[in-house]
Coordinates of C-alpha atoms in Angstrom, one line a residue:
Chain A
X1 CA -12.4 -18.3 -49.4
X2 CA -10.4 -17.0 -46.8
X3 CA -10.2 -18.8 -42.9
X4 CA -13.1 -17.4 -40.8
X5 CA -10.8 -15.3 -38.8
X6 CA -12.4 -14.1 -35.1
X7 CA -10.4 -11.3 -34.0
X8 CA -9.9 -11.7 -29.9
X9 CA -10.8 -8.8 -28.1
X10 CA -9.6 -8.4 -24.1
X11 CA -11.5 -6.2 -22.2
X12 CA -10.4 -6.7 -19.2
X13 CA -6.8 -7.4 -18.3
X14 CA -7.2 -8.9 -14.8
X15 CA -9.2 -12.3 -14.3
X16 CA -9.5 -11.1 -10.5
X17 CA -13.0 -10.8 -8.4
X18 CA -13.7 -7.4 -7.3
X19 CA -14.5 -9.7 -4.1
X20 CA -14.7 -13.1 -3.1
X21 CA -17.7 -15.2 -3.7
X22 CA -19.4 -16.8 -0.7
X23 CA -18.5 -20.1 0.3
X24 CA -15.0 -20.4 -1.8
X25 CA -11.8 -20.4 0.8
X26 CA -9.5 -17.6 0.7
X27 CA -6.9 -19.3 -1.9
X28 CA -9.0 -20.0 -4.7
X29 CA -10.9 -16.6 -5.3
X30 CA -7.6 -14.2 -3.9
X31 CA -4.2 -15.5 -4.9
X32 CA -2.9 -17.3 -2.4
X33 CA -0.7 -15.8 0.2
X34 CA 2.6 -16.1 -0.9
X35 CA 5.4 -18.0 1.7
X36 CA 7.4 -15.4 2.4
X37 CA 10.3 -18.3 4.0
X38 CA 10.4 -19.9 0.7
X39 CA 11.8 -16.8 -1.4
X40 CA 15.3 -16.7 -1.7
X41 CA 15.2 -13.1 -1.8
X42 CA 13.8 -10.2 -2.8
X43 CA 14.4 -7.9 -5.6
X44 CA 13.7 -4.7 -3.4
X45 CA 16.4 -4.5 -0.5
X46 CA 14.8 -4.7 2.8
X47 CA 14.5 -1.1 4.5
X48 CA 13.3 0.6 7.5
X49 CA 13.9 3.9 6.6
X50 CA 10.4 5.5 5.4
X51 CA 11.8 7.9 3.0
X52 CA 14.2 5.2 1.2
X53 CA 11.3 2.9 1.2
X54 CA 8.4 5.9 -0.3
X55 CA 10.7 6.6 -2.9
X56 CA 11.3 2.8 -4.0
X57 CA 7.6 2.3 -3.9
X58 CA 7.1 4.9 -6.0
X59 CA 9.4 3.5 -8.4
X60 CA 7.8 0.5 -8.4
X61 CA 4.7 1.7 -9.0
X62 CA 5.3 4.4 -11.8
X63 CA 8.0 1.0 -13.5
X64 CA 4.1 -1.0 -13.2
X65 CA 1.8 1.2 -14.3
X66 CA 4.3 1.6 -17.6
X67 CA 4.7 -2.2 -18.3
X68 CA 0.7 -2.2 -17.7
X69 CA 0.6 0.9 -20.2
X70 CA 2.6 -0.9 -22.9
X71 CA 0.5 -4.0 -22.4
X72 CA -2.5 -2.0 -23.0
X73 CA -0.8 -0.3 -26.2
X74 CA -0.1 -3.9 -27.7
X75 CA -3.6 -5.2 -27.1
X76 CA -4.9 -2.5 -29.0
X77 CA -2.1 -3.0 -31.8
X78 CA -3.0 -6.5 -31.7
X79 CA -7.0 -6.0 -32.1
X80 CA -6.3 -3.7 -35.5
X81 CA -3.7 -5.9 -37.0
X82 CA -3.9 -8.7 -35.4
X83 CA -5.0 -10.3 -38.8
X84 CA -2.3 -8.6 -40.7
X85 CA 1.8 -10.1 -41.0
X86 CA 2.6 -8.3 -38.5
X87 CA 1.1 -10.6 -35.8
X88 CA 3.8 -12.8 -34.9
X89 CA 5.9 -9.6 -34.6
X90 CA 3.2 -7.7 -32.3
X91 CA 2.8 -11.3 -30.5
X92 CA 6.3 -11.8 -29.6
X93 CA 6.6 -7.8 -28.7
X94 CA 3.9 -8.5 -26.3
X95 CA 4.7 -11.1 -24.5
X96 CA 7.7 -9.9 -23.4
X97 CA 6.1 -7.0 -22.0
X98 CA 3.6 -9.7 -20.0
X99 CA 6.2 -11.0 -18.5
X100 CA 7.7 -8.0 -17.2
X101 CA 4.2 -6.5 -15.9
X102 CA 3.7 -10.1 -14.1
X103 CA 7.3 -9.5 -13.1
X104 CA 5.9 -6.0 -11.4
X105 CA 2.7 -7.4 -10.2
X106 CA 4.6 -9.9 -8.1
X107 CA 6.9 -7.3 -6.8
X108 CA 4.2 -5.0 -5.8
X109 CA 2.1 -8.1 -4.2
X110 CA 5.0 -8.9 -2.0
X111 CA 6.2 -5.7 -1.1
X112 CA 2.7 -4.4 -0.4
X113 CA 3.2 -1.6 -2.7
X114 CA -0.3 0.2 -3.6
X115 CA -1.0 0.6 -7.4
X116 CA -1.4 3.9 -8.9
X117 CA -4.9 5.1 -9.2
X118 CA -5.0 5.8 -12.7
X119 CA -4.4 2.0 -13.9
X120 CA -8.1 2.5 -15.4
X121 CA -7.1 6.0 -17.2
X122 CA -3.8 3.8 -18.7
X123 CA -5.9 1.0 -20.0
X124 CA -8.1 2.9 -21.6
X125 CA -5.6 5.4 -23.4
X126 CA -3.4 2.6 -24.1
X127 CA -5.2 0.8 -26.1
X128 CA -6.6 3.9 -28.3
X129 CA -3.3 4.7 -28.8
X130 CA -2.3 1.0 -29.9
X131 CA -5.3 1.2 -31.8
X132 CA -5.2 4.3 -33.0
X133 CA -2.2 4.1 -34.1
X134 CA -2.2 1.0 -36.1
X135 CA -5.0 2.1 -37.9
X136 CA -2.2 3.8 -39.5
X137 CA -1.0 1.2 -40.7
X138 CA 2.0 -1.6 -40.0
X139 CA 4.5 1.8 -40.3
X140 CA 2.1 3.3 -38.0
X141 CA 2.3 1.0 -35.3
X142 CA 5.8 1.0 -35.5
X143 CA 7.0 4.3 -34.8
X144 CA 4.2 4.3 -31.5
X145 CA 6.4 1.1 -30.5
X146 CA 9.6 3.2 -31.5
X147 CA 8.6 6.2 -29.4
X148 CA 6.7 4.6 -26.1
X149 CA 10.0 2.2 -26.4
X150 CA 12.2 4.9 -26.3
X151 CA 10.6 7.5 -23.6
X152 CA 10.4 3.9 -21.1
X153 CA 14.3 3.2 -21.9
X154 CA 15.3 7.0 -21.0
X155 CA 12.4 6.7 -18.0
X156 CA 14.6 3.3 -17.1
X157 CA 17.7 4.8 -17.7
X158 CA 17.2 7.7 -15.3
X159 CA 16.2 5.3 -12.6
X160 CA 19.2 3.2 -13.0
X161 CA 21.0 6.1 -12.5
X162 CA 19.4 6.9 -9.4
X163 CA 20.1 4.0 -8.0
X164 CA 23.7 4.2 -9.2
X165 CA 24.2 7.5 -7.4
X166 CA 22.5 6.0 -4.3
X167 CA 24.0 2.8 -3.3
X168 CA 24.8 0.5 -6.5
X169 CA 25.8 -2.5 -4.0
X170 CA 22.8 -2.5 -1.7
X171 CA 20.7 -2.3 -5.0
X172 CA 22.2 -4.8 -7.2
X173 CA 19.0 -7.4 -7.8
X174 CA 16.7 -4.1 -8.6
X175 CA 19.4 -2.6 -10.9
X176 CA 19.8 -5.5 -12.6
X177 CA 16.3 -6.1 -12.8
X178 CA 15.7 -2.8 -14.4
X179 CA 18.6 -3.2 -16.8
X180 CA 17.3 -6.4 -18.2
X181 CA 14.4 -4.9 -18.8
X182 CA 15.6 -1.2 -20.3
X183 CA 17.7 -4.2 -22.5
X184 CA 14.4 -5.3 -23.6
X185 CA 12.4 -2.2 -24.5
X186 CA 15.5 -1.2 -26.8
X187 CA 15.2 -4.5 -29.0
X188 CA 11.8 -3.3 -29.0
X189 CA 12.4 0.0 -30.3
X190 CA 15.0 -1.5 -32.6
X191 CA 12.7 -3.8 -33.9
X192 CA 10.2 -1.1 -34.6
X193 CA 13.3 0.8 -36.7
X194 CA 13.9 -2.2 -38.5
X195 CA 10.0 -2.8 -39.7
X196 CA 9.7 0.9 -41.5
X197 CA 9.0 3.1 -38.6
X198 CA 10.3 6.1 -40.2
X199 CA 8.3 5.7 -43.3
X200 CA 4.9 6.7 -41.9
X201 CA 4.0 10.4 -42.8
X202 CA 4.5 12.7 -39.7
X203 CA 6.4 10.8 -38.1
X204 CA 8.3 13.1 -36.2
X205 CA 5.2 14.5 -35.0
X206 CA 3.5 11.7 -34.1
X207 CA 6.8 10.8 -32.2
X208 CA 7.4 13.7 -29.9
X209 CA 3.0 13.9 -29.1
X210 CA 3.2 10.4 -27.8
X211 CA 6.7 11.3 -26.2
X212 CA 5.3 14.1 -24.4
X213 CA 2.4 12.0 -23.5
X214 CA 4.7 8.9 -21.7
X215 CA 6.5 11.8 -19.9
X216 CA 3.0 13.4 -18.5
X217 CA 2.4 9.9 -18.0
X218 CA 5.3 8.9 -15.7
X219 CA 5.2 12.5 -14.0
X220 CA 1.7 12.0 -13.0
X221 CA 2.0 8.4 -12.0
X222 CA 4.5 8.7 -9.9
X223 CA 2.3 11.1 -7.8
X224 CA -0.8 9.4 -7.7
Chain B
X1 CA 9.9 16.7 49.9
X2 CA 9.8 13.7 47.9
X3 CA 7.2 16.0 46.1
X4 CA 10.1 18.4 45.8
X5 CA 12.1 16.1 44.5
X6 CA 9.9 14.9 41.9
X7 CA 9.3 18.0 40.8
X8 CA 12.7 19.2 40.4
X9 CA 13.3 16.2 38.0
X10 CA 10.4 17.0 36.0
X11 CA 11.5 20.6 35.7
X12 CA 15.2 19.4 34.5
X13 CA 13.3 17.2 31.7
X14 CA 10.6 19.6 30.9
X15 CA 14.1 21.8 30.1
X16 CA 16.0 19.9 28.4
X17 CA 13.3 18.9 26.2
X18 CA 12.6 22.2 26.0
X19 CA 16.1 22.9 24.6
X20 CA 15.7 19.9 21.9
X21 CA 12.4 21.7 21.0
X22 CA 14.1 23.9 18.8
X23 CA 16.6 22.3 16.5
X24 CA 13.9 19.6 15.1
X25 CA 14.4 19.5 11.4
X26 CA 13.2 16.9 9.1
X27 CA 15.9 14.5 9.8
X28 CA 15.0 14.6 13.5
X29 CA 11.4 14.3 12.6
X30 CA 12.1 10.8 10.8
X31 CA 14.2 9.6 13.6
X32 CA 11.6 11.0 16.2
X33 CA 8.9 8.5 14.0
X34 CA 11.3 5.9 13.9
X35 CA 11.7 6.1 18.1
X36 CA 7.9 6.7 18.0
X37 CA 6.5 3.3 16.2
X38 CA 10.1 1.4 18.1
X39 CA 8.6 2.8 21.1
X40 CA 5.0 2.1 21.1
X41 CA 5.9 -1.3 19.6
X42 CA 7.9 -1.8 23.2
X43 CA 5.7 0.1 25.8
X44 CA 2.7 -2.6 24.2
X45 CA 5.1 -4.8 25.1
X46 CA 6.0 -3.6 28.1
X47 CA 2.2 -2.8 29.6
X48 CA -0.6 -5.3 30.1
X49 CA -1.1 -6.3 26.6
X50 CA 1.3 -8.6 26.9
X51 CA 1.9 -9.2 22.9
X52 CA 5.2 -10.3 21.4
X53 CA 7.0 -7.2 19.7
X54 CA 6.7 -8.4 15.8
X55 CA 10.5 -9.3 14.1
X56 CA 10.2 -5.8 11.9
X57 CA 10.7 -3.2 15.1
X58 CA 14.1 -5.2 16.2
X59 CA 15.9 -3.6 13.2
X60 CA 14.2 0.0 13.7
X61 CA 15.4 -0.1 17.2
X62 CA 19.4 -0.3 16.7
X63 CA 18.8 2.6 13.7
X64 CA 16.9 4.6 16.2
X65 CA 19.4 4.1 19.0
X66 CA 22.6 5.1 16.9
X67 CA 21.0 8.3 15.2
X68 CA 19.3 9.1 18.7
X69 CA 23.1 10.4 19.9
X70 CA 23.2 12.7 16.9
X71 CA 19.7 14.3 17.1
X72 CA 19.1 15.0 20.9
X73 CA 22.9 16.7 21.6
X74 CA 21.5 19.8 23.9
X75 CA 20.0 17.9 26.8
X76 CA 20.7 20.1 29.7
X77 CA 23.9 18.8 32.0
X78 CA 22.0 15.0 31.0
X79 CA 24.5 12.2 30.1
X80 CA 23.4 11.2 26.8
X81 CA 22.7 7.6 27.3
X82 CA 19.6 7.3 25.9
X83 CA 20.7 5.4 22.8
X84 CA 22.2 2.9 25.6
X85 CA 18.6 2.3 26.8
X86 CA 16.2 1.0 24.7
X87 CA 13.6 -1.1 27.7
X88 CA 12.2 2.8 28.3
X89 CA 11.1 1.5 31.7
X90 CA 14.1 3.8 33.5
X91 CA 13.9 7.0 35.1
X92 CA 12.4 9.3 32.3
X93 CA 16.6 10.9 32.1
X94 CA 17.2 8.3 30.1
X95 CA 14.5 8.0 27.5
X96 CA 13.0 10.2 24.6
X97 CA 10.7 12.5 24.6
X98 CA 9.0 10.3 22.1
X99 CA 9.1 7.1 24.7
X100 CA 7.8 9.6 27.6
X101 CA 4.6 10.9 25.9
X102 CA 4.0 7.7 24.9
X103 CA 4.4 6.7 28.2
X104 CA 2.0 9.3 29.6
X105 CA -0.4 8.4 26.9
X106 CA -0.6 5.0 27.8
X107 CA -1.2 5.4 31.4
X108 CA -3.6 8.3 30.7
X109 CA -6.1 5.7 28.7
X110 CA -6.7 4.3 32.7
X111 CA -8.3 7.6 33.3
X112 CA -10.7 8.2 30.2
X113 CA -13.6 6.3 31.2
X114 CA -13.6 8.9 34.2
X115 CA -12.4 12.1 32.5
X116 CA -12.8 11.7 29.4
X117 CA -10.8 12.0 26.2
X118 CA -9.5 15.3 27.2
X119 CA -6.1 17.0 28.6
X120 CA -7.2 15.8 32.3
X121 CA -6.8 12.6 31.5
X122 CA -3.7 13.2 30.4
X123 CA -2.4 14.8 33.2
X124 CA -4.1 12.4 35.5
X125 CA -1.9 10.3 33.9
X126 CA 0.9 12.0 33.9
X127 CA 0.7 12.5 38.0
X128 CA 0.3 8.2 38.2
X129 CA 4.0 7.8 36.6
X130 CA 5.1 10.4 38.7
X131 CA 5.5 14.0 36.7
X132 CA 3.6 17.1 37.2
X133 CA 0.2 18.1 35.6
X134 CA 2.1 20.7 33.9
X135 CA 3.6 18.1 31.2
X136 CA 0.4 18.0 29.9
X137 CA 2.2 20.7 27.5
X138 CA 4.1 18.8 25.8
X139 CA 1.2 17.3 23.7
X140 CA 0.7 20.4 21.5
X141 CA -2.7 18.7 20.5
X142 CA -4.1 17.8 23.8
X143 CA -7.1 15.0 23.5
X144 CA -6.1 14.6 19.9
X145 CA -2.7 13.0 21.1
X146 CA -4.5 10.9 23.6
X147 CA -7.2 9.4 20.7
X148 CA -4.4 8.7 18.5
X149 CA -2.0 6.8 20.5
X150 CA -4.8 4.6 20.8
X151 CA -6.1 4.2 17.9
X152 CA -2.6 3.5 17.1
X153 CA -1.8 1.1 19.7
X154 CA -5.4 -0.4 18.7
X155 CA -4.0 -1.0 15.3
X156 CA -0.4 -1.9 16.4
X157 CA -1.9 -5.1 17.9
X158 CA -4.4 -5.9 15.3
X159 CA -1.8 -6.0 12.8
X160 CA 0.3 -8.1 15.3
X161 CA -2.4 -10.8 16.5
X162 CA -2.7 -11.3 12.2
X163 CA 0.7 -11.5 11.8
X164 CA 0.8 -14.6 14.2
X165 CA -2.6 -15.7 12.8
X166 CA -0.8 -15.3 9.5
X167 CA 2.3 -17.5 10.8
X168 CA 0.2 -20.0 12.6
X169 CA -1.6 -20.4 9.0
X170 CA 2.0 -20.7 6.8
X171 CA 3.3 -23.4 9.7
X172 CA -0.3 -25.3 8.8
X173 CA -1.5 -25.2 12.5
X174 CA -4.0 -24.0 11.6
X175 CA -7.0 -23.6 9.4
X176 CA -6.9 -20.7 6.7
X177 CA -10.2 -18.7 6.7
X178 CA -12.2 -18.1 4.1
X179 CA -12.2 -13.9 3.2
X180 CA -15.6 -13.3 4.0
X181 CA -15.1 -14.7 7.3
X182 CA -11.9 -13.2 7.9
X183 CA -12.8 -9.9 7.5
X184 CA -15.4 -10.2 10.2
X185 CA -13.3 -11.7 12.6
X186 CA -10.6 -8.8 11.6
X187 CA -13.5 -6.3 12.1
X188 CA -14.8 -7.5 15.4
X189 CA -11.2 -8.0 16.9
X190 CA -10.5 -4.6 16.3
X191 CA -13.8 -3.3 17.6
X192 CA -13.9 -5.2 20.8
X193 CA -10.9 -2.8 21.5
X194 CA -13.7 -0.2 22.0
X195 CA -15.5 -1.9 24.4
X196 CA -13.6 -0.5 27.6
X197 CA -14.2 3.1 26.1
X198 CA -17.0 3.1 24.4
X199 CA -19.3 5.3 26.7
X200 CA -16.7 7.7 25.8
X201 CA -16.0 6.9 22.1
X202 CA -18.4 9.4 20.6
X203 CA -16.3 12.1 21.9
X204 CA -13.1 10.1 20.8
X205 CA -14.3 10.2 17.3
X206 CA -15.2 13.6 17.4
X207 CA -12.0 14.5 18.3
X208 CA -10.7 12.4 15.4
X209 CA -13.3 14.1 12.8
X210 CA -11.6 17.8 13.7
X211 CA -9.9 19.3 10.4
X212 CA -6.2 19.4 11.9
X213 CA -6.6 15.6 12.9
X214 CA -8.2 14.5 9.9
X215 CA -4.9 13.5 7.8
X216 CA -3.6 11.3 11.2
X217 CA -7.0 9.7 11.9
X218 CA -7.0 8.9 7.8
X219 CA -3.5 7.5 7.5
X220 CA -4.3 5.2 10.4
X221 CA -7.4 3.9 8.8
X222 CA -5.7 3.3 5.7
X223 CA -3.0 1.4 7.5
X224 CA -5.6 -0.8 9.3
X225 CA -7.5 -1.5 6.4
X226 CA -4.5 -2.0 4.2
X227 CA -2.7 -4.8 6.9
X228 CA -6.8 -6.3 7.6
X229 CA -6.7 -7.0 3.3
X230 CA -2.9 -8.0 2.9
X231 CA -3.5 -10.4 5.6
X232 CA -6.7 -11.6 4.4
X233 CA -4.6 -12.8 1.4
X234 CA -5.1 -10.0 -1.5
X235 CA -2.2 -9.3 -3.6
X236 CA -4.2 -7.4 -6.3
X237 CA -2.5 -4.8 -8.0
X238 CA -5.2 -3.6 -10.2
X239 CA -8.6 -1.4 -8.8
X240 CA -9.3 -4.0 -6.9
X241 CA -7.0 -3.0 -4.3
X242 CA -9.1 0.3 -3.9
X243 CA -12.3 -1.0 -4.2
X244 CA -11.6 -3.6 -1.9
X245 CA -9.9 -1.1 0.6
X246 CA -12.8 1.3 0.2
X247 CA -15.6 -1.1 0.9
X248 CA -13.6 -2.3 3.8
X249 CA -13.1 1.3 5.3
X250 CA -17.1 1.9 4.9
X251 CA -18.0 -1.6 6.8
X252 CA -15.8 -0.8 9.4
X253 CA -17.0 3.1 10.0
X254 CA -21.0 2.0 9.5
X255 CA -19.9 -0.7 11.6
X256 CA -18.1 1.6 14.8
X257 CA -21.2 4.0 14.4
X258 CA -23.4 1.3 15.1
X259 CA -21.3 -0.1 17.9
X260 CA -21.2 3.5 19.9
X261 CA -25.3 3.4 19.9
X262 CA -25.6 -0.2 21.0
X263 CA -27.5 -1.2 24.2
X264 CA -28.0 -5.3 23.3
X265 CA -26.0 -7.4 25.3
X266 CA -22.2 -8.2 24.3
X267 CA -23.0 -5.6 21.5
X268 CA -25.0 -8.7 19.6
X269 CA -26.5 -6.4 17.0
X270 CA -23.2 -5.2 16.0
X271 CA -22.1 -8.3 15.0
X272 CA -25.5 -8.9 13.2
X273 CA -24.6 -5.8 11.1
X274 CA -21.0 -6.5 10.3
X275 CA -22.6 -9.6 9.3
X276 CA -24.8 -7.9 6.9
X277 CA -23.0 -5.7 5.6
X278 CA -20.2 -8.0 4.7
X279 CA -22.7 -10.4 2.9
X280 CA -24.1 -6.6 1.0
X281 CA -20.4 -6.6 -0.2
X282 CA -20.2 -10.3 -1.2
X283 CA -23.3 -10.2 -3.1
X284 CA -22.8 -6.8 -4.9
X285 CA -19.5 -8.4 -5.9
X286 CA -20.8 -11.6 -7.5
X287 CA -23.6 -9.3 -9.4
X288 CA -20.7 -7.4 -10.7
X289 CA -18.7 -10.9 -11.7
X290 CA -21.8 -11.8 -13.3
X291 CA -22.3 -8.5 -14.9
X292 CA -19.0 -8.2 -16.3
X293 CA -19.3 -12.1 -17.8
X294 CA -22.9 -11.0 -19.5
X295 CA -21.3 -8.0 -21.3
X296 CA -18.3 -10.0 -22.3
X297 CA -20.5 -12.8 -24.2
X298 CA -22.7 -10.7 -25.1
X299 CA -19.3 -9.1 -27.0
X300 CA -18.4 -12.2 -28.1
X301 CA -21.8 -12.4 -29.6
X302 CA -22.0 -8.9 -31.3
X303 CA -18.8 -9.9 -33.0
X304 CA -19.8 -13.3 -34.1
X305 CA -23.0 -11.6 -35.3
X306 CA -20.8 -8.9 -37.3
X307 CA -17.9 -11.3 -39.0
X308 CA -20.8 -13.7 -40.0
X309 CA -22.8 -10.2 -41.3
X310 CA -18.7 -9.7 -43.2
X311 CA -18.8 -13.4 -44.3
X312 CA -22.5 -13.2 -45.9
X313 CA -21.7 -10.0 -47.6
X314 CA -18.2 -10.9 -48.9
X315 CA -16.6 -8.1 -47.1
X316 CA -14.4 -10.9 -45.5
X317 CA -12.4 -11.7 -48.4
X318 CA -9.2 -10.9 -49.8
X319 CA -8.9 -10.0 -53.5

């Protein structure tokens, strides 16, 4: 007789109130308000100019609503196969990508950077397609790691560049940020290589639909 | 002959702005907001408020004082010292065009409750500082200009009396507040800024509803409401931070349109409202917390219910 196995389902990615309850003090139901004094820096360089500092929010927030994305697509992995071998895989895979989004959540707190409007429209298609695609099979989830992995390196790699071709000194912290983090989706997508990716029929298809989809993705986040 | 005076030296400014008129572009335009917010940040300073400019507008102002010499080269026979002069309290050769109107606009607001929210205020304040009527032409929107700078200078010093709330709080001097409480406090501060206007604010506000003002008056309510929350303490990056900016921006409207039609004393039963309507918002949001924590079990449940339903019928098993 097999271990009763539950599978855990998260509906909801944020543990936060819509609004605070009555009667509880500002820290316990809001995070607390963060010492700015006690930071030893910041990862975004200080700026006053309003066209420098649009065009790093909207980095920031596109760079969040992708990590959120890829959270969401793992869940869904994880609610299909979470029974499967490929757990510990999809586990590991996952967290990483946690830390990174709480990496971005904390940049965006500070910063007071607005979220993009479609975080709901990202949740929900994430997960289908984690889902969805590791119905598939272990193969199946692969290649969508293989190809989200990839269109977020490029989508990393282009920023980087940016940044490069900007100021590369005044930038350093972000830049290195970012390149730790384009590190990390590559070992991702190499890791999805390495577990049979290739072997699931269409896969070329299935590749360059969810490509297209991360780049209508990014385009539209970074506008709304 | 003063007079004559005085209006010679308005005429030379009135033309050498009107030379700088024509070569704005959109680098000019960022420098020209740049002077703008450096600017009204100081003249608050400056005039009766009496609030400490916050540490932020202390770098703008260098930035704006060095590109200044670039973007303003065609003032007629003028030195250009502006960039020098950054107190904007000296003889209107040596400021901006942005420091002027905000000038005028400042000393106009002395003149609405007789006037007005309309160009003769303006001009009535424009004559107190010393400059013709005419310069009333410089403010291509008229009353709209006027309501603006207000509502901007209203803001301005909201956002600055919860900055030093905010320090006060991080320095523990003082107590934090809970949010509920906060906001109301938030609310009321920035409505009590009405209160020397308000026989007047209905027309303010309908100057503030008109299609080409719409996008300013927005973007100022956004900013409000935005500093009002990141104060408050929220660092959500999820909806929250819309529905909690939303719900904010329709207490504080239901709240203003209440204000403008109340007779009680001290504007009591504005208060009382704002009171109610911030408790609506509490309440609504614990019935959604406990919404959202009844569908979750009740998942929880519905699973439970369908592995045991797998277990029962040996769908469960491997073979």
């Amino acid at each position: 007789m097999q271990r009763f196995v539950r599978p855990q389902l998260m509906l909801r990615g944020s543990q936060q109130t819509i609004l605070p309850t009555a009667g509880q003090p500002c820290r316990n139901s809001i995070s607390a308000v963060p010492c700015v004094r006690g930071r030893g820096y910041s990862v975004l360089p200080p700026t006053n100019d309003e066209e420098e500092k649009a065009m790093l929010h909207r980095m920031m927030r596109v760079d969040h609503a992708g990590e959120y994305g890829a959270n969401r697509i793992y869940a869904g992995q994880m609610a299909v196969l979470g029974c499967t071998q490929t757990r510990p895989l999809i586990q590991e895979m996952w967290d990483q990508e946690k830390q990174h989004l709480s990496k971005f959540n904390e940049i965006l707190g500070d910063n007071r950077i607005r979220p993009t409007l479609l975080l709901p429209l990202w949740n929900i298609a994430g997960f289908a397609l984690g889902a969805g695609s590791a119905l598939l099979g272990k193969e199946g989830a692969m290649a969508c790691t293989v190809a989200v992995e990839e269109s977020i390196s490029e989508h990393y790699n282009s920023q980087i560049r940016t940044l490069m071709e900007k100021d590369p000194e005044k930038y350093t912290e972000l830049l290195q940020m970012i390149k730790e983090f384009r590190d990390d989706e590559m070992e991702h997508h190499d890791t999805g290589l390495e577990h049979d990716a290739e072997s699931v029929p269409g896969y070329q298809l299935m590749k360059a639909i969810i490509q297209a989809g991360c780049k209508a993705a990014i385009y539209v986040s970074q506008r709304v | 002959m003063a007079a004559l005076v005085r209006g010679l030296r308005a005429g030379r400014v009135l033309r050498g702005l009107g030379s700088v008129q024509g070569i704005v572009s959109p680098q000019c335009r960022n420098v020209r907001r740049g002077f703008h917010r450096a600017t009204l940040l100081r003249l608050a300073d400056d005039s009766k408020s009496g609030t400490s400019v916050p540490p932020p507008s202390f770098h703008e102002v260098p930035t704006a004082g060095e590109s200044s010499s670039s973007s303003e080269p065609l003032e007629d026979g003028q030195p250009n010292t502006s960039y020098q002069d950054q107190s904007g309290e000296h003889g209107e050769d040596y400021e901006t065009e942005e420091q002027l109107q905000v000038r005028i606009l400042t000393s106009a607001l002395e003149f609405v409750p007789e006037h007005g929210w309309t160009v003769e205020a303006i001009a009535a304040g424009a004559e107190t500082l010393g400059l013709s009527s005419a310069s009333t032409g410089m403010f291509n929107n008229g009353a709209g200009d006027l309501v603006l700078h207000f509502v901007a200078q209203c803001n301005a010093q909201l956002a600055e009396t919860l900055a030093e709330q905010h320090n006060l709080v991080q320095l523990g001097q003082a107590e934090s507040k809970e949010t509920a409480e906060f906001l109301r406090d938030a609310v009321e501060m920035r409505l009590r800024m009405l209160i020397p206007y308000i026989d007047t604010w209905p027309q303010a506000m309908s100057i503030l509803l008109l299609p080409h003002n719409i996008p300013d008056s927005l973007k100022h309510l956004s900013t409000m409401v935005d500093d009002v929350w990141y104060y408050a303490g929220d660092r959500s990056t999820d909806m929250n931070w819309y529905t909690r900016r939303a719900a904010l921006t329709g207490i504080f409207n239901t709240t203003e349109l209440v204000m403008v039609q109340d007779s009680s004393p001290d504007f009591e039963e504005t208060w009382d409202f704002l009171d109610n309507r911030i408790k609506d918002v509490v309440n609504m949001a614990n019935t959604a917390k406990q919404v959202q924590a009844t569908g979750e079990a009740l998942v929880q449940g519905l699973m439970g219910a369908a592995i045991t339903l797998k277990n029962l019928t040996g769908m469960n098993q491997r073979r």
